[in-house]
C-alpha cells in the first residue's frame, strides 16, 4: 500500500469534482478523503500502487465535462491506514483563489429528465445537476455554497435534500438543485393576462411566438427578446421597437441540424456551438433571413442552453428564434425583473419571468473560428469569470480596461480572472455594470484595494481611467492602449520574456504623443516593455473619435493628403455634404486631430467604394468592406509601401480612387485593398523581424477580427517561417485590454 497527497487546481469547484473523485475512489478501492480547499481540491489517497496509478490517470484524463484542471500535483506521504473514502467539509482559511465556475449549459442527463413524464423534474425549467446549470450568475459570495447563492430563499424538499447529500448522486452538492415541489417557477405576464401555471405559461409563450409576437424571456444571465426569425414582419417590428437599425440579431436554432440548414458549419464551429459554454458562433449564412442580419453574410447562431429553451422548442416554438439581449444598443443585458418590466414595456408583448433571481448580468458570448483557431469576440456567459492565465504578480492587480467593450481583470495570487463583457461605458447602464462588477470581483476574492495595484488606460478622459484614480490603491499605473493589446496575446500564452514584433491595429487608442493611434508596430516583451518601432502614416481626423460614426468624415482626413484634382462629391463617389465640411476643416486644421488609426483607414476605403452612410454600430463599415471583398477572388494589389518605418496609404488610396473612377467593380477593389494591406504587413514584418532579430509576430486589436485579412496574412507570411500569435481566450478587441494591462503591470 502507498499513500499520495494530490492537489488539483483550476475550475474544480461547483463542477461535480468531489463526487467524481469519490466515485473514482470507490471504483479503485482507494481509501482516504477529498475536500475543497481555498486553492483547489485536495485528495488523500491510499491504495495498491497499480490501482493508485490508474486512479491518478482517470483523475487527470477523464474529469467531469465542466472541470478544467490547470495543475495537478502528486506527493508521496506516510500511510495513515484509512478504512473508508470520504468527502470532508469545505475549508475556508485564507483568501479564496478557488475559481468560480462559469455558467454551464444543461447536460444530457438533465435534458432526458425534462422530457420523461415519469420523472420528478418532467417539464421543470430549473432542472440542473453538478454537471450543468448556473454558477457565476447566481453566486452572491464564496465559497460556492447554497446560502451564498440566489437560491438561498428556497428550502430543499426531502427528495432534493437526499440527492444533494448523497455522494453517489448526480446532484450531490449541486447548489442550485430544485424540483417542481420546492423550487422557483416561471410565469407569463402580459397586459391582459397572467398565467401562473408553468406548463400553460410555456404553451402560451409558444403560441405567441408562432403568432409573430415579441417575448421577453428571463434566461441565465439576463433577459432576452425573442421572436420568430423566419417571420420578417416580427423581426422588423423588433428592430423598430428596439431602435436597432442594422446591427445583426443573434439567433437560437432548436438543434444543430436546424442550424446546419441556415449556415455553413465546419467541424470546428460545431465544436464551439456544442461546447458547454454554448456561445453564439458567427457562421456564414446559407439562407436569407430578412432583417436579421442586413448587408452581412454572417449569422450569429447559438444552440439552446437552458432547460427553458428546450421546453419551448419541445412545445413547438419556431425552430429558429431571434434571441437578442434585452437592452438598448451597447448597454449590458437587463437582468432584474422590475427593471426589465419597466424598460421593455414598450418592446415586449409578453414576459416569461422566472422566480430565481440573477445575481449579476452575463451576456451571451460571441465566438468565431478564424484561420488560427477559435476566437472570442465577446467574452461573457460560459467563459467569465474563469481564470485565463497565470501572471507573476507580486500583489493583487486590478486592471480596468478600456471604455469601449469594457472588461475588468483581477489578478489574485497570480491567477488572472477576467470579468464578463460590460459594454460601452459611455452608456449609463454599462457604467453601472462596470462599477458593480469591479466591486463584485474585489469582494468575491476578498481583495483589499489599498494593497492592490490599480491599472488603467493612458487615456486621461476615459471613465475607467478617472474611476481608477478615485480608488484607494497601493499603486496606480497607466498602460498605453496598443501595448496592452499586444500584451494580451502574450499573457494568454504565459510568455513573459519572449521578444516579439507586435502589431496592434484598431480603431482608436490614446497614443504616447496624444494622437489617436491604431496602426502600431512594437518590439519588446512583457518583461522589458514595448517600444513603438513603426506605424501607419499620420492622417488628419476631423472630430477625433466622433469620426468613427461617419466613414466619409474619416475619408476627408485621409484623402486630404492626395492630389487635389480628385473630386469626391461627384459620381461615382457622390459623397454627401458632411464630407465637404470635414474636408474644409481638415484643410484648415480646425477640430482636427492626428491619427494612425487602421480602423479609420478601413472607413475611408469603405467610403471610397460606396459606403457613404452613417455607421449604426461600431465597425459596421469595415464589416461591410470585408463582405464586399469576399465576393471577389481577385489577387490584384496596389502599392502600399512600408518605408522609413511608416506605412504610406497615399498611393493605395489614389489607386483605389482612380480605379473606381474608371468603373472597376467595387468588390474587386475591396479585395485588392485587403490584398494590399496583407502584402504590406508582410513587408513590414519581414523588415522589422530581421532588423530586431525576432521570429514571432503578434497580431491584436479589433482590425484583426477581420477573417479575410487573417487568411491573407497567414498565407502571405507562410514562406517566412515566422510564428504568428493571435488572441484565443480574450477578445482581440478592447475586451482584451484589461488582461494586457494586468500583464504589463506585473513588470512595471
Ligand atoms: Zn445536468
Ligand atoms: Zn425538491
Ligand atoms: Fe483597441
XYZ file of N, CA and C in Angstrom, residues 18 23 39 246 258 260-261 266 322 483 498 540 599 629 651 661 693:
51
model
N -15.720 16.735 -6.614
C -15.564 15.867 -5.446
C -16.345 14.558 -5.576
N -16.471 8.719 -6.476
C -16.841 7.534 -7.269
C -15.595 6.811 -7.773
N -7.411 26.752 -2.280
C -6.711 26.902 -3.556
C -7.003 25.748 -4.503
N -29.549 48.377 -37.887
C -28.918 47.382 -38.753
C -28.066 46.340 -38.048
N -30.980 21.963 -37.455
C -31.640 23.181 -37.942
C -30.582 24.247 -38.250
N -27.646 23.780 -39.241
C -26.967 23.411 -40.487
C -27.765 23.782 -41.737
N -29.073 23.921 -41.578
C -29.861 24.333 -42.751
C -29.780 25.834 -42.994
N -18.526 24.319 -40.060
C -17.365 23.427 -40.102
C -17.347 22.614 -38.813
N -35.018 34.662 -33.129
C -34.127 35.772 -32.800
C -34.037 35.780 -31.285
N -0.144 48.845 -26.544
C 0.790 47.938 -25.882
C -0.009 46.881 -25.121
N 9.511 36.436 -23.827
C 9.630 36.276 -25.280
C 9.566 37.643 -25.959
N -5.022 63.174 -40.991
C -5.850 64.095 -40.217
C -7.194 63.434 -39.946
N -8.357 51.404 -38.298
C -9.818 51.317 -38.381
C -10.389 52.446 -39.227
N -15.425 42.431 -50.175
C -14.183 41.835 -50.687
C -14.321 40.330 -50.876
N -0.443 56.238 -51.919
C -0.528 55.608 -53.243
C -1.700 54.632 -53.345
N -13.041 55.432 -60.346
C -13.473 56.370 -61.392
C -13.509 55.683 -62.751
N 15.881 40.978 -35.061
C 16.181 39.562 -34.820
C 15.087 38.855 -34.021
